[in-house]
PDB file of N, CA and C in Angstrom:
ATOM      1  N   MET A 272      81.363 -25.520 134.082  1.00 72.00           N
ATOM      2  CA  MET A 272      80.508 -25.791 132.963  1.00 72.00           C
ATOM      3  C   MET A 272      79.262 -24.915 133.023  1.00 72.00           C
ATOM      4  N   ASP A 273      78.748 -24.691 134.229  1.00 80.00           N
ATOM      5  CA  ASP A 273      77.582 -23.823 134.362  1.00 80.00           C
ATOM      6  C   ASP A 273      77.925 -22.396 133.972  1.00 80.00           C
ATOM      7  N   LEU A 274      79.151 -22.019 134.225  1.00 80.00           N
ATOM      8  CA  LEU A 274      79.597 -20.678 133.854  1.00 80.00           C
ATOM      9  C   LEU A 274      79.578 -20.515 132.332  1.00 80.00           C
ATOM     10  N   MET A 275      79.951 -21.565 131.626  1.00 81.00           N
ATOM     11  CA  MET A 275      79.946 -21.532 130.168  1.00 81.00           C
ATOM     12  C   MET A 275      78.526 -21.383 129.646  1.00 81.00           C
ATOM     13  N   TYR A 276      77.561 -22.035 130.245  1.00 84.00           N
ATOM     14  CA  TYR A 276      76.163 -21.913 129.825  1.00 84.00           C
ATOM     15  C   TYR A 276      75.612 -20.527 130.120  1.00 84.00           C
ATOM     16  N   ASP A 277      76.159 -19.833 131.092  1.00 87.00           N
ATOM     17  CA  ASP A 277      75.705 -18.489 131.426  1.00 87.00           C
ATOM     18  C   ASP A 277      76.394 -17.424 130.567  1.00 87.00           C
ATOM     19  N   VAL A 278      77.676 -17.601 130.261  1.00 90.00           N
ATOM     20  CA  VAL A 278      78.456 -16.601 129.549  1.00 90.00           C
ATOM     21  C   VAL A 278      78.277 -16.728 128.024  1.00 90.00           C
ATOM     22  N   PHE A 279      78.158 -17.940 127.541  1.00 91.00           N
ATOM     23  CA  PHE A 279      78.070 -18.168 126.100  1.00 91.00           C
ATOM     24  C   PHE A 279      76.874 -17.447 125.453  1.00 91.00           C
ATOM     25  N   PRO A 280      75.677 -17.504 126.000  1.00 91.00           N
ATOM     26  CA  PRO A 280      74.565 -16.747 125.392  1.00 91.00           C
ATOM     27  C   PRO A 280      74.792 -15.239 125.428  1.00 91.00           C
ATOM     28  N   VAL A 281      75.419 -14.741 126.477  1.00 92.00           N
ATOM     29  CA  VAL A 281      75.691 -13.306 126.562  1.00 92.00           C
ATOM     30  C   VAL A 281      76.671 -12.903 125.454  1.00 92.00           C
ATOM     31  N   ILE A 282      77.692 -13.696 125.247  1.00 94.00           N
ATOM     32  CA  ILE A 282      78.659 -13.405 124.175  1.00 94.00           C
ATOM     33  C   ILE A 282      77.970 -13.444 122.817  1.00 94.00           C
ATOM     34  N   LEU A 283      77.106 -14.434 122.609  1.00 95.00           N
ATOM     35  CA  LEU A 283      76.376 -14.524 121.344  1.00 95.00           C
ATOM     36  C   LEU A 283      75.467 -13.318 121.134  1.00 95.00           C
ATOM     37  N   PHE A 284      74.782 -12.866 122.192  1.00 96.00           N
ATOM     38  CA  PHE A 284      73.905 -11.694 122.085  1.00 96.00           C
ATOM     39  C   PHE A 284      74.709 -10.436 121.768  1.00 96.00           C
ATOM     40  N   ILE A 285      75.860 -10.294 122.404  1.00 97.00           N
ATOM     41  CA  ILE A 285      76.713  -9.133 122.141  1.00 97.00           C
ATOM     42  C   ILE A 285      77.205  -9.151 120.689  1.00 97.00           C
ATOM     43  N   LEU A 286      77.630 -10.324 120.206  1.00 97.00           N
ATOM     44  CA  LEU A 286      78.069 -10.435 118.812  1.00 97.00           C
ATOM     45  C   LEU A 286      76.919 -10.176 117.839  1.00 97.00           C
ATOM     46  N   ALA A 287      75.727 -10.627 118.188  1.00 97.00           N
ATOM     47  CA  ALA A 287      74.558 -10.378 117.331  1.00 97.00           C
ATOM     48  C   ALA A 287      74.234  -8.888 117.286  1.00 97.00           C
ATOM     49  N   ILE A 288      74.344  -8.212 118.425  1.00 98.00           N
ATOM     50  CA  ILE A 288      74.092  -6.765 118.458  1.00 98.00           C
ATOM     51  C   ILE A 288      75.127  -6.028 117.619  1.00 98.00           C
ATOM     52  N   ILE A 289      76.399  -6.422 117.726  1.00 98.00           N
ATOM     53  CA  ILE A 289      77.467  -5.799 116.932  1.00 98.00           C
ATOM     54  C   ILE A 289      77.203  -6.025 115.440  1.00 98.00           C
ATOM     55  N   LEU A 290      76.833  -7.258 115.090  1.00 98.00           N
ATOM     56  CA  LEU A 290      76.537  -7.577 113.687  1.00 98.00           C
ATOM     57  C   LEU A 290      75.361  -6.743 113.177  1.00 98.00           C
ATOM     58  N   LEU A 291      74.338  -6.588 113.998  1.00 98.00           N
ATOM     59  CA  LEU A 291      73.173  -5.790 113.613  1.00 98.00           C
ATOM     60  C   LEU A 291      73.551  -4.323 113.396  1.00 98.00           C
ATOM     61  N   VAL A 292      74.380  -3.775 114.261  1.00 98.00           N
ATOM     62  CA  VAL A 292      74.818  -2.383 114.117  1.00 98.00           C
ATOM     63  C   VAL A 292      75.647  -2.219 112.848  1.00 98.00           C
ATOM     64  N   VAL A 293      76.548  -3.157 112.592  1.00 98.00           N
ATOM     65  CA  VAL A 293      77.370  -3.093 111.379  1.00 98.00           C
ATOM     66  C   VAL A 293      76.490  -3.173 110.135  1.00 98.00           C
ATOM     67  N   LEU A 294      75.507  -4.052 110.137  1.00 98.00           N
ATOM     68  CA  LEU A 294      74.608  -4.166 108.989  1.00 98.00           C
ATOM     69  C   LEU A 294      73.792  -2.894 108.777  1.00 98.00           C
ATOM     70  N   ILE A 295      73.344  -2.274 109.860  1.00 98.00           N
ATOM     71  CA  ILE A 295      72.606  -1.016 109.745  1.00 98.00           C
ATOM     72  C   ILE A 295      73.490   0.068 109.149  1.00 98.00           C
ATOM     73  N   ILE A 296      74.741   0.144 109.583  1.00 98.00           N
ATOM     74  CA  ILE A 296      75.682   1.135 109.028  1.00 98.00           C
ATOM     75  C   ILE A 296      75.905   0.876 107.536  1.00 98.00           C
ATOM     76  N   LEU A 297      76.078  -0.396 107.176  1.00 98.00           N
ATOM     77  CA  LEU A 297      76.276  -0.724 105.771  1.00 98.00           C
ATOM     78  C   LEU A 297      75.053  -0.373 104.921  1.00 98.00           C
ATOM     79  N   VAL A 298      73.871  -0.589 105.449  1.00 98.00           N
ATOM     80  CA  VAL A 298      72.650  -0.250 104.714  1.00 98.00           C
ATOM     81  C   VAL A 298      72.572   1.255 104.490  1.00 98.00           C
ATOM     82  N   PHE A 299      72.904   2.057 105.499  1.00 97.00           N
ATOM     83  CA  PHE A 299      72.883   3.509 105.329  1.00 97.00           C
ATOM     84  C   PHE A 299      73.908   3.960 104.287  1.00 97.00           C
ATOM     85  N   ARG A 300      75.083   3.346 104.297  1.00 98.00           N
ATOM     86  CA  ARG A 300      76.092   3.690 103.297  1.00 98.00           C
ATOM     87  C   ARG A 300      75.632   3.302 101.890  1.00 98.00           C
ATOM     88  N   MET A 301      74.992   2.138 101.788  1.00 98.00           N
ATOM     89  CA  MET A 301      74.478   1.711 100.491  1.00 98.00           C
ATOM     90  C   MET A 301      73.390   2.661  99.996  1.00 98.00           C
ATOM     91  N   ILE A 302      72.534   3.118 100.893  1.00 97.00           N
ATOM     92  CA  ILE A 302      71.488   4.066 100.509  1.00 97.00           C
ATOM     93  C   ILE A 302      72.112   5.362 100.010  1.00 97.00           C
ATOM     94  N   ASN A 303      73.122   5.863 100.693  1.00 97.00           N
ATOM     95  CA  ASN A 303      73.806   7.083 100.251  1.00 97.00           C
ATOM     96  C   ASN A 303      74.484   6.879  98.896  1.00 97.00           C
ATOM     97  N   THR A 304      75.096   5.724  98.711  1.00 98.00           N
ATOM     98  CA  THR A 304      75.743   5.425  97.437  1.00 98.00           C
ATOM     99  C   THR A 304      74.713   5.356  96.318  1.00 98.00           C
ATOM    100  N   LEU A 305      73.579   4.739  96.580  1.00 97.00           N
ATOM    101  CA  LEU A 305      72.538   4.648  95.564  1.00 97.00           C
ATOM    102  C   LEU A 305      71.958   6.024  95.229  1.00 97.00           C
ATOM    103  N   LYS A 306      71.885   6.912  96.199  1.00 97.00           N
ATOM    104  CA  LYS A 306      71.421   8.274  95.925  1.00 97.00           C
ATOM    105  C   LYS A 306      72.401   8.981  94.990  1.00 97.00           C
ATOM    106  N   LYS A 307      73.702   8.808  95.256  1.00 97.00           N
ATOM    107  CA  LYS A 307      74.710   9.427  94.402  1.00 97.00           C
ATOM    108  C   LYS A 307      74.650   8.850  92.987  1.00 97.00           C
ATOM    109  N   VAL A 308      74.491   7.546  92.885  1.00 97.00           N
ATOM    110  CA  VAL A 308      74.395   6.897  91.575  1.00 97.00           C
ATOM    111  C   VAL A 308      73.158   7.397  90.836  1.00 97.00           C
ATOM    112  N   ASP A 309      72.059   7.551  91.544  1.00 97.00           N
ATOM    113  CA  ASP A 309      70.837   8.060  90.927  1.00 97.00           C
ATOM    114  C   ASP A 309      71.035   9.475  90.399  1.00 97.00           C
ATOM    115  N   GLU A 310      71.735  10.314  91.150  1.00 97.00           N
ATOM    116  CA  GLU A 310      72.025  11.676  90.690  1.00 97.00           C
ATOM    117  C   GLU A 310      72.889  11.657  89.433  1.00 97.00           C
ATOM    118  N   ILE A 311      73.871  10.779  89.403  1.00 97.00           N
ATOM    119  CA  ILE A 311      74.760  10.683  88.242  1.00 97.00           C
ATOM    120  C   ILE A 311      73.985  10.193  87.020  1.00 97.00           C
ATOM    121  N   VAL A 312      73.143   9.193  87.211  1.00 96.00           N
ATOM    122  CA  VAL A 312      72.357   8.663  86.098  1.00 96.00           C
ATOM    123  C   VAL A 312      71.395   9.729  85.566  1.00 96.00           C
ATOM    124  N   THR A 313      70.777  10.482  86.458  1.00 96.00           N
ATOM    125  CA  THR A 313      69.885  11.554  86.042  1.00 96.00           C
ATOM    126  C   THR A 313      70.656  12.614  85.256  1.00 96.00           C
ATOM    127  N   ASN A 314      71.840  12.953  85.713  1.00 96.00           N
ATOM    128  CA  ASN A 314      72.678  13.927  85.027  1.00 96.00           C
ATOM    129  C   ASN A 314      73.067  13.432  83.636  1.00 96.00           C
ATOM    130  N   VAL A 315      73.449  12.177  83.540  1.00 95.00           N
ATOM    131  CA  VAL A 315      73.833  11.607  82.248  1.00 95.00           C
ATOM    132  C   VAL A 315      72.625  11.574  81.315  1.00 95.00           C
ATOM    133  N   ASN A 316      71.457  11.195  81.820  1.00 94.00           N
ATOM    134  CA  ASN A 316      70.253  11.169  80.982  1.00 94.00           C
ATOM    135  C   ASN A 316      69.927  12.559  80.450  1.00 94.00           C
ATOM    136  N   THR A 317      70.107  13.573  81.275  1.00 92.00           N
ATOM    137  CA  THR A 317      69.859  14.949  80.839  1.00 92.00           C
ATOM    138  C   THR A 317      70.813  15.332  79.715  1.00 92.00           C
ATOM    139  N   LYS A 318      72.079  14.996  79.869  1.00 92.00           N
ATOM    140  CA  LYS A 318      73.070  15.332  78.844  1.00 92.00           C
ATOM    141  C   LYS A 318      72.830  14.551  77.557  1.00 92.00           C
ATOM    142  N   VAL A 319      72.444  13.301  77.675  1.00 90.00           N
ATOM    143  CA  VAL A 319      72.181  12.487  76.490  1.00 90.00           C
ATOM    144  C   VAL A 319      70.943  12.996  75.760  1.00 90.00           C
ATOM    145  N   SER A 320      69.936  13.424  76.496  1.00 90.00           N
ATOM    146  CA  SER A 320      68.726  13.925  75.841  1.00 90.00           C
ATOM    147  C   SER A 320      69.019  15.201  75.058  1.00 90.00           C
ATOM    148  N   LYS A 321      70.009  15.975  75.493  1.00 88.00           N
ATOM    149  CA  LYS A 321      70.404  17.164  74.743  1.00 88.00           C
ATOM    150  C   LYS A 321      71.082  16.783  73.434  1.00 88.00           C
ATOM    151  N   LEU A 322      71.717  15.630  73.395  1.00 89.00           N
ATOM    152  CA  LEU A 322      72.411  15.190  72.183  1.00 89.00           C
ATOM    153  C   LEU A 322      71.500  14.444  71.211  1.00 89.00           C
ATOM    154  N   ASP A 323      70.280  14.118  71.618  1.00 89.00           N
ATOM    155  CA  ASP A 323      69.377  13.374  70.750  1.00 89.00           C
ATOM    156  C   ASP A 323      69.115  14.103  69.442  1.00 89.00           C
ATOM    157  N   GLY A 324      68.983  15.422  69.485  1.00 87.00           N
ATOM    158  CA  GLY A 324      68.756  16.187  68.262  1.00 87.00           C
ATOM    159  C   GLY A 324      69.909  16.043  67.288  1.00 87.00           C
ATOM    160  N   ALA A 325      71.117  16.106  67.799  1.00 88.00           N
ATOM    161  CA  ALA A 325      72.300  15.963  66.932  1.00 88.00           C
ATOM    162  C   ALA A 325      72.351  14.561  66.326  1.00 88.00           C
ATOM    163  N   PHE A 326      72.030  13.551  67.123  1.00 89.00           N
ATOM    164  CA  PHE A 326      72.034  12.191  66.599  1.00 89.00           C
ATOM    165  C   PHE A 326      70.937  11.995  65.559  1.00 89.00           C
ATOM    166  N   ASP A 327      69.797  12.644  65.716  1.00 91.00           N
ATOM    167  CA  ASP A 327      68.733  12.557  64.720  1.00 91.00           C
ATOM    168  C   ASP A 327      69.172  13.177  63.399  1.00 91.00           C
ATOM    169  N   VAL A 328      69.863  14.308  63.468  1.00 91.00           N
ATOM    170  CA  VAL A 328      70.365  14.952  62.249  1.00 91.00           C
ATOM    171  C   VAL A 328      71.378  14.047  61.566  1.00 91.00           C
ATOM    172  N   ILE A 329      72.289  13.481  62.324  1.00 93.00           N
ATOM    173  CA  ILE A 329      73.297  12.583  61.754  1.00 93.00           C
ATOM    174  C   ILE A 329      72.634  11.359  61.137  1.00 93.00           C
ATOM    175  N   ASP A 330      71.604  10.820  61.789  1.00 93.00           N
ATOM    176  CA  ASP A 330      70.891   9.649  61.278  1.00 93.00           C
ATOM    177  C   ASP A 330      70.212   9.961  59.955  1.00 93.00           C
ATOM    178  N   SER A 331      69.521  11.097  59.878  1.00 94.00           N
ATOM    179  CA  SER A 331      68.849  11.450  58.621  1.00 94.00           C
ATOM    180  C   SER A 331      69.867  11.725  57.516  1.00 94.00           C
ATOM    181  N   LEU A 332      71.007  12.329  57.871  1.00 94.00           N
ATOM    182  CA  LEU A 332      72.055  12.598  56.885  1.00 94.00           C
ATOM    183  C   LEU A 332      72.639  11.296  56.335  1.00 94.00           C
ATOM    184  N   THR A 333      72.893  10.335  57.197  1.00 95.00           N
ATOM    185  CA  THR A 333      73.434   9.059  56.724  1.00 95.00           C
ATOM    186  C   THR A 333      72.411   8.313  55.879  1.00 95.00           C
ATOM    187  N   ASP A 334      71.126   8.403  56.223  1.00 95.00           N
ATOM    188  CA  ASP A 334      70.096   7.768  55.396  1.00 95.00           C
ATOM    189  C   ASP A 334      70.058   8.393  54.008  1.00 95.00           C
ATOM    190  N   THR A 335      70.158   9.726  53.946  1.00 95.00           N
ATOM    191  CA  THR A 335      70.156  10.418  52.657  1.00 95.00           C
ATOM    192  C   THR A 335      71.375  10.034  51.833  1.00 95.00           C
ATOM    193  N   LEU A 336      72.554  10.018  52.471  1.00 95.00           N
ATOM    194  CA  LEU A 336      73.774   9.643  51.745  1.00 95.00           C
ATOM    195  C   LEU A 336      73.719   8.197  51.263  1.00 95.00           C
ATOM    196  N   SER A 337      73.141   7.332  52.057  1.00 96.00           N
ATOM    197  CA  SER A 337      73.007   5.934  51.664  1.00 96.00           C
ATOM    198  C   SER A 337      72.083   5.808  50.456  1.00 96.00           C
ATOM    199  N   SER A 338      71.006   6.559  50.455  1.00 95.00           N
ATOM    200  CA  SER A 338      70.073   6.531  49.331  1.00 95.00           C
ATOM    201  C   SER A 338      70.741   7.042  48.062  1.00 95.00           C
ATOM    202  N   ILE A 339      71.484   8.145  48.172  1.00 96.00           N
ATOM    203  CA  ILE A 339      72.200   8.691  47.012  1.00 96.00           C
ATOM    204  C   ILE A 339      73.237   7.689  46.522  1.00 96.00           C
ATOM    205  N   ASN A 340      73.939   7.051  47.438  1.00 95.00           N
ATOM    206  CA  ASN A 340      74.951   6.060  47.070  1.00 95.00           C
ATOM    207  C   ASN A 340      74.303   4.888  46.335  1.00 95.00           C
ATOM    208  N   ASP A 341      73.164   4.421  46.810  1.00 94.00           N
ATOM    209  CA  ASP A 341      72.467   3.321  46.137  1.00 94.00           C
ATOM    210  C   ASP A 341      72.067   3.707  44.718  1.00 94.00           C
ATOM    211  N   LYS A 342      71.594   4.940  44.537  1.00 95.00           N
ATOM    212  CA  LYS A 342      71.193   5.389  43.199  1.00 95.00           C
ATOM    213  C   LYS A 342      72.395   5.474  42.267  1.00 95.00           C
ATOM    214  N   VAL A 343      73.523   5.986  42.760  1.00 95.00           N
ATOM    215  CA  VAL A 343      74.729   6.100  41.932  1.00 95.00           C
ATOM    216  C   VAL A 343      75.241   4.711  41.540  1.00 95.00           C
ATOM    217  N   VAL A 344      75.265   3.799  42.494  1.00 94.00           N
ATOM    218  CA  VAL A 344      75.738   2.439  42.201  1.00 94.00           C
ATOM    219  C   VAL A 344      74.802   1.771  41.199  1.00 94.00           C
ATOM    220  N   SER A 345      73.515   1.968  41.349  1.00 94.00           N
ATOM    221  CA  SER A 345      72.552   1.392  40.412  1.00 94.00           C
ATOM    222  C   SER A 345      72.745   1.969  39.011  1.00 94.00           C
ATOM    223  N   PHE A 346      72.970   3.276  38.920  1.00 93.00           N
ATOM    224  CA  PHE A 346      73.192   3.923  37.627  1.00 93.00           C
ATOM    225  C   PHE A 346      74.446   3.370  36.954  1.00 93.00           C
ATOM    226  N   ILE A 347      75.520   3.251  37.709  1.00 93.00           N
ATOM    227  CA  ILE A 347      76.779   2.739  37.139  1.00 93.00           C
ATOM    228  C   ILE A 347      76.625   1.277  36.733  1.00 93.00           C
ATOM    229  N   ALA A 348      75.950   0.485  37.560  1.00 92.00           N
ATOM    230  CA  ALA A 348      75.762  -0.932  37.237  1.00 92.00           C
ATOM    231  C   ALA A 348      74.912  -1.089  35.980  1.00 92.00           C
ATOM    232  N   ASN A 349      73.872  -0.284  35.829  1.00 92.00           N
ATOM    233  CA  ASN A 349      73.048  -0.354  34.619  1.00 92.00           C
ATOM    234  C   ASN A 349      73.852   0.071  33.401  1.00 92.00           C
ATOM    235  N   GLY A 350      74.709   1.088  33.534  1.00 89.00           N
ATOM    236  CA  GLY A 350      75.549   1.509  32.412  1.00 89.00           C
ATOM    237  C   GLY A 350      76.505   0.415  31.986  1.00 89.00           C
ATOM    238  N   ILE A 351      77.107  -0.242  32.943  1.00 89.00           N
ATOM    239  CA  ILE A 351      78.032  -1.340  32.613  1.00 89.00           C
ATOM    240  C   ILE A 351      77.272  -2.495  31.980  1.00 89.00           C
ATOM    241  N   ARG A 352      76.099  -2.797  32.504  1.00 89.00           N
ATOM    242  CA  ARG A 352      75.282  -3.881  31.948  1.00 89.00           C
ATOM    243  C   ARG A 352      74.902  -3.569  30.499  1.00 89.00           C
ATOM    244  N   LYS A 353      74.500  -2.332  30.215  1.00 88.00           N
ATOM    245  CA  LYS A 353      74.145  -1.952  28.843  1.00 88.00           C
ATOM    246  C   LYS A 353      75.361  -2.011  27.923  1.00 88.00           C
ATOM    247  N   LEU A 354      76.516  -1.628  28.433  1.00 85.00           N
ATOM    248  CA  LEU A 354      77.743  -1.657  27.637  1.00 85.00           C
ATOM    249  C   LEU A 354      78.072  -3.086  27.216  1.00 85.00           C
ATOM    250  N   PHE A 355      77.952  -4.040  28.121  1.00 84.00           N
ATOM    251  CA  PHE A 355      78.247  -5.427  27.778  1.00 84.00           C
ATOM    252  C   PHE A 355      77.188  -6.017  26.865  1.00 84.00           C
ATOM    253  N   LYS A 356      75.937  -5.602  27.014  1.00 83.00           N
ATOM    254  CA  LYS A 356      74.891  -6.101  26.123  1.00 83.00           C
ATOM    255  C   LYS A 356      75.130  -5.622  24.700  1.00 83.00           C
ATOM    256  N   ARG A 357      75.589  -4.390  24.519  1.00 73.00           N
ATOM    257  CA  ARG A 357      75.885  -3.866  23.175  1.00 73.00           C
ATOM    258  C   ARG A 357      77.025  -4.638  22.531  1.00 73.00           C
ATOM    259  N   LYS A 358      78.048  -4.957  23.312  1.00 66.00           N
ATOM    260  CA  LYS A 358      79.187  -5.698  22.750  1.00 66.00           C
ATOM    261  C   LYS A 358      78.764  -7.101  22.332  1.00 66.00           C
ATOM    262  N   LYS A 359      77.892  -7.725  23.123  1.00 62.00           N
ATOM    263  CA  LYS A 359      77.429  -9.069  22.764  1.00 62.00           C
ATOM    264  C   LYS A 359      76.607  -9.020  21.485  1.00 62.00           C
ATOM    265  N   ARG A 360      75.799  -7.995  21.298  1.00 59.00           N
ATOM    266  CA  ARG A 360      74.982  -7.877  20.090  1.00 59.00           C
ATOM    267  C   ARG A 360      75.858  -7.681  18.859  1.00 59.00           C
ATOM    268  N   LYS A 361      76.876  -6.875  18.990  1.00 59.00           N
ATOM    269  CA  LYS A 361      77.786  -6.664  17.868  1.00 59.00           C
ATOM    270  C   LYS A 361      78.523  -7.960  17.532  1.00 59.00           C
ATOM    271  N   GLY A 362      78.903  -8.676  18.535  1.00 57.00           N
ATOM    272  CA  GLY A 362      79.608  -9.960  18.306  1.00 57.00           C
ATOM    273  C   GLY A 362      78.678 -10.982  17.710  1.00 57.00           C
ATOM    274  N   ASP A 363      77.415 -10.985  18.126  1.00 58.00           N
ATOM    275  CA  ASP A 363      76.447 -11.924  17.574  1.00 58.00           C
ATOM    276  C   ASP A 363      76.201 -11.629  16.102  1.00 58.00           C
ATOM    277  N   GLU A 364      76.153 -10.350  15.704  1.00 57.00           N
ATOM    278  CA  GLU A 364      75.928  -9.981  14.328  1.00 57.00           C
ATOM    279  C   GLU A 364      77.112 -10.395  13.450  1.00 57.00           C
ATOM    280  N   ASP A 365      78.324 -10.266  13.977  1.00 57.00           N
ATOM    281  CA  ASP A 365      79.509 -10.672  13.212  1.00 57.00           C
ATOM    282  C   ASP A 365      79.527 -12.174  12.997  1.00 57.00           C
ATOM    283  N   ASN A 366      79.080 -12.946  13.996  1.00 57.00           N
ATOM    284  CA  ASN A 366      79.080 -14.400  13.885  1.00 57.00           C
ATOM    285  C   ASN A 366      78.031 -14.871  12.868  1.00 57.00           C
ATOM    286  N   GLU A 367      76.942 -14.128  12.744  1.00 52.00           N
ATOM    287  CA  GLU A 367      75.872 -14.542  11.836  1.00 52.00           C
ATOM    288  C   GLU A 367      76.260 -14.332  10.381  1.00 52.00           C
ATOM    289  N   GLU A 368      77.111 -13.358  10.093  1.00 49.00           N
ATOM    290  CA  GLU A 368      77.475 -13.071   8.699  1.00 49.00           C
ATOM    291  C   GLU A 368      78.434 -14.036   8.170  1.00 49.00           C
TER     292      GLU A 368
END
């Protein structure tokens, strides 16, 4: 039993040292992985910033087309509205006679 009290702490210390070494190795690997991820993110940000001009042009073009579309739809809707108002007036005049 005394042997167990002497050997057990030594085994625990050895396992703790092994665990500490493994954790240190994992931390270094994580740091290297994060460096690689940071490089990739920086690269992607650089490429995306180059495309910002193209997206701005596309955005302004779609805004212009939307504005033109709204004007055309408004013009057609007003024409149809005027057409129906004229027919109602003609029908009202016929009913009055």
